[in-house]
Coordinates of C-alpha atoms and ligand atoms in Angstrom, one line a residue:
X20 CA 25.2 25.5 -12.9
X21 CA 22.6 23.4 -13.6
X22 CA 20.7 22.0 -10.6
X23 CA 18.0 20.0 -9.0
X24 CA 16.5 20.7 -5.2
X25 CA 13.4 19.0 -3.7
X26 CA 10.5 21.2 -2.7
X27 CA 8.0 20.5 -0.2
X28 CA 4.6 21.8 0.1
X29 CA 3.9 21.2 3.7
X30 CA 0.7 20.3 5.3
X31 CA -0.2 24.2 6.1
X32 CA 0.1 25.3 3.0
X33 CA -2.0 22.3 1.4
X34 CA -4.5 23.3 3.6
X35 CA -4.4 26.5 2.7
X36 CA -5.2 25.5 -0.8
X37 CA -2.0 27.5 -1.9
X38 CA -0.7 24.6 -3.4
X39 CA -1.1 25.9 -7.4
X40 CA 0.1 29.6 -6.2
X41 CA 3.4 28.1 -4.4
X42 CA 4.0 25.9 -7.8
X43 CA 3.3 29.3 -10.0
X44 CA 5.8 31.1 -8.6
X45 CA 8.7 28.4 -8.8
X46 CA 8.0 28.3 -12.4
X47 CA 7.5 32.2 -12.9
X48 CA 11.1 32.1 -11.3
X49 CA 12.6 29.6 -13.8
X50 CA 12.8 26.7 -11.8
X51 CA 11.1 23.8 -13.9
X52 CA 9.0 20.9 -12.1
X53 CA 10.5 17.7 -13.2
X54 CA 8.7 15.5 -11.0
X55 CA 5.5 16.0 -8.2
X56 CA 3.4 13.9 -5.9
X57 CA 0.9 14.3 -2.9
X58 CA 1.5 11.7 -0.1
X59 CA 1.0 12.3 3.4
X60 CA 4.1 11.0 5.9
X61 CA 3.7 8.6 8.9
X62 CA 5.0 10.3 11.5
X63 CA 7.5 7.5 11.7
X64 CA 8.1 8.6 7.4
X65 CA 8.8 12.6 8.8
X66 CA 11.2 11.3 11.5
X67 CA 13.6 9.6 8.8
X68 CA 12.9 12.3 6.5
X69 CA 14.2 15.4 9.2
X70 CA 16.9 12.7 10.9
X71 CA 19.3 15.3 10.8
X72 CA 17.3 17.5 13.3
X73 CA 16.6 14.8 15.9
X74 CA 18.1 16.3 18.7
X75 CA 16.6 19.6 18.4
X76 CA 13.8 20.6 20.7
X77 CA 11.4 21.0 18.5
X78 CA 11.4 17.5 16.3
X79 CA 8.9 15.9 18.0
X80 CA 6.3 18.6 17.1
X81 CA 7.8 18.9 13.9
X82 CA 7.2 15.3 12.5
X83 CA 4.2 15.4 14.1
X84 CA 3.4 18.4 12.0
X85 CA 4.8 17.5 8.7
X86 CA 2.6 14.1 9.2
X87 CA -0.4 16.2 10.2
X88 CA -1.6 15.9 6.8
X89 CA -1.1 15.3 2.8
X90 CA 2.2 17.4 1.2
X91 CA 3.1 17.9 -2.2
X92 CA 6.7 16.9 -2.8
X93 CA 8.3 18.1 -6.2
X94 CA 11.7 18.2 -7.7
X95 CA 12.4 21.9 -8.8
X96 CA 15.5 22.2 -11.8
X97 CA 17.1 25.2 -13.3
X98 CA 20.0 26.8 -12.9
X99 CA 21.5 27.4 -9.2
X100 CA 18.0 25.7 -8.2
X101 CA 18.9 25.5 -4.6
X102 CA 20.1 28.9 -3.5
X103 CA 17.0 30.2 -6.0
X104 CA 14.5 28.0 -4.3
X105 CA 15.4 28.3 -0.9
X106 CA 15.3 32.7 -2.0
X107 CA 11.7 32.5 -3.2
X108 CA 10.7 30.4 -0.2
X109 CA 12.4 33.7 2.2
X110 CA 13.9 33.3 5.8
X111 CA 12.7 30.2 8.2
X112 CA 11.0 32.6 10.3
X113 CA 8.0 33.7 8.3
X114 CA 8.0 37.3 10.2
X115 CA 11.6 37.4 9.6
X116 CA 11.3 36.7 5.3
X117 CA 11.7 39.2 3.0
X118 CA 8.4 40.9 1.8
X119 CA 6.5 39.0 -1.3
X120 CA 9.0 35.0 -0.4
X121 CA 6.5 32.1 -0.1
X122 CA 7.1 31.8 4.1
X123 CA 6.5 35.7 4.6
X124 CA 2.7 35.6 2.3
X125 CA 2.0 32.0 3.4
X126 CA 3.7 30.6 6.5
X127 CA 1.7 30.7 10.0
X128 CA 5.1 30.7 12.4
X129 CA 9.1 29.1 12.5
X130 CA 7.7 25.7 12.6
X131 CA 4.5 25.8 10.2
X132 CA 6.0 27.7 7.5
X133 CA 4.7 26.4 4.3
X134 CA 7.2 25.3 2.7
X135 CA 10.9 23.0 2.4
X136 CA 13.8 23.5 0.1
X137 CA 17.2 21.6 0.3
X138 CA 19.9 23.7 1.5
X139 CA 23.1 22.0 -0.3
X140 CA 23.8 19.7 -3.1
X141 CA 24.1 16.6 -1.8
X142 CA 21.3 16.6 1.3
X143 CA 19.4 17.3 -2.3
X144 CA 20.6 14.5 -3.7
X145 CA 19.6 12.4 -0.8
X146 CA 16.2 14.1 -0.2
X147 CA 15.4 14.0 -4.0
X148 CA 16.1 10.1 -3.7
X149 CA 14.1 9.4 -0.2
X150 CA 10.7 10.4 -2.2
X151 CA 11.7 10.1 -6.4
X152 CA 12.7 6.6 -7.8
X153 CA 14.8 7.0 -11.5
X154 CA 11.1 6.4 -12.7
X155 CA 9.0 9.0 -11.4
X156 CA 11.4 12.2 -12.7
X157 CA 11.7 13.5 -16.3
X158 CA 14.8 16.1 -15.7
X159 CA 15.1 18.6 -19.3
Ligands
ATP24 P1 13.6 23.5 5.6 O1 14.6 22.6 6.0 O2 12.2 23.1 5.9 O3 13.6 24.0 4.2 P2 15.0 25.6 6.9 O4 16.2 25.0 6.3 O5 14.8 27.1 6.7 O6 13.7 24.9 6.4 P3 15.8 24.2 9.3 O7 16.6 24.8 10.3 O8 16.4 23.1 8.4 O9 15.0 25.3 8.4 O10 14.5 23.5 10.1 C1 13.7 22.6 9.4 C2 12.3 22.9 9.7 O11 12.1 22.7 11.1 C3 11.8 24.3 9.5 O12 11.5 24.6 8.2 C4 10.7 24.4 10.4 O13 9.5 23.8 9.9 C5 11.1 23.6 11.6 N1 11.8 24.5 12.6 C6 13.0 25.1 12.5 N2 13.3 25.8 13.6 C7 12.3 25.6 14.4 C8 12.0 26.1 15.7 N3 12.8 26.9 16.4 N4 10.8 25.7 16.3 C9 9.9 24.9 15.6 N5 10.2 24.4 14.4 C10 11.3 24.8 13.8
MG25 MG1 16.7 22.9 6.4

């Protein structure tokens, strides 16, 4: 099935100027970019964006690290997108991800580790919506 997931490049990884390599492997893997931007999040912007996690211990030092600096958010299409994504990106845990995944050559530790991918179809939906408006994607 044809699907869409949102991708983050998070702030470690942009300062890692790994940015191009992240976006060459999605594509290598057949997942097409239908739409990208660079913003940086308020820390009040990460909150809303990681709601779901607001009880968790760590989401006060994770919006303040998602809103540590500029991320690239894209919209990543092909078929099963999301469970392909969220196998390129490798486990949470980048000493826990499979050899040659984004998180295991790029991530720093659990909480700095480079990149996001939606985990379902409809927190994609919802994720693609709280950064794309019908405007700024070109799906095909
Ligand atoms: P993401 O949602 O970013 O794609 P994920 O689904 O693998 O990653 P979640 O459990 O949804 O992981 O956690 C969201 C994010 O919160 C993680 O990517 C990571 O940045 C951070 N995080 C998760 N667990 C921890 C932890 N134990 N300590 C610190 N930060 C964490
Ligand atoms: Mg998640």
């Amino acid at each position: 099935m044809i699907e869409q997931t949102l991708s983050i490049v998070k702030p470690d990884a942009v300062r890692k100027h790994v940015i191009g390599e992240i976006l060459r492997r999605f594509e290598a893997n057949g997942l097409r970019i239908t739409a990208a931007k660079m913003l940086h999040l308020s820390p009040e912007a990460a909150a809303r964006f990681y709601v779901v996690h607001k009880d968790k211990g760590f989401f006060g030092s994770l919006t303040k690290f998602m809103s540590s600096g500029p991320i690239l958010v894209s919209v990543l299409e092909g078929e099963n997108a999301i469970a392909k994504n969220r196998e390129i990106m490798g486990a949470t845990d980048p000493a826990k991800a499979a050899a040659g995944t984004i998180r295991r050559d790029f991530g720093t530790d659990v909480e700095q580790n480079a990149v996001h991918g939606s985990d379902a179809p409809d927190t994609a939906r919802w994720e693609i919506s709280f950064f794309f408006g019908q405007l700024e994607t070109h799906p095909g």
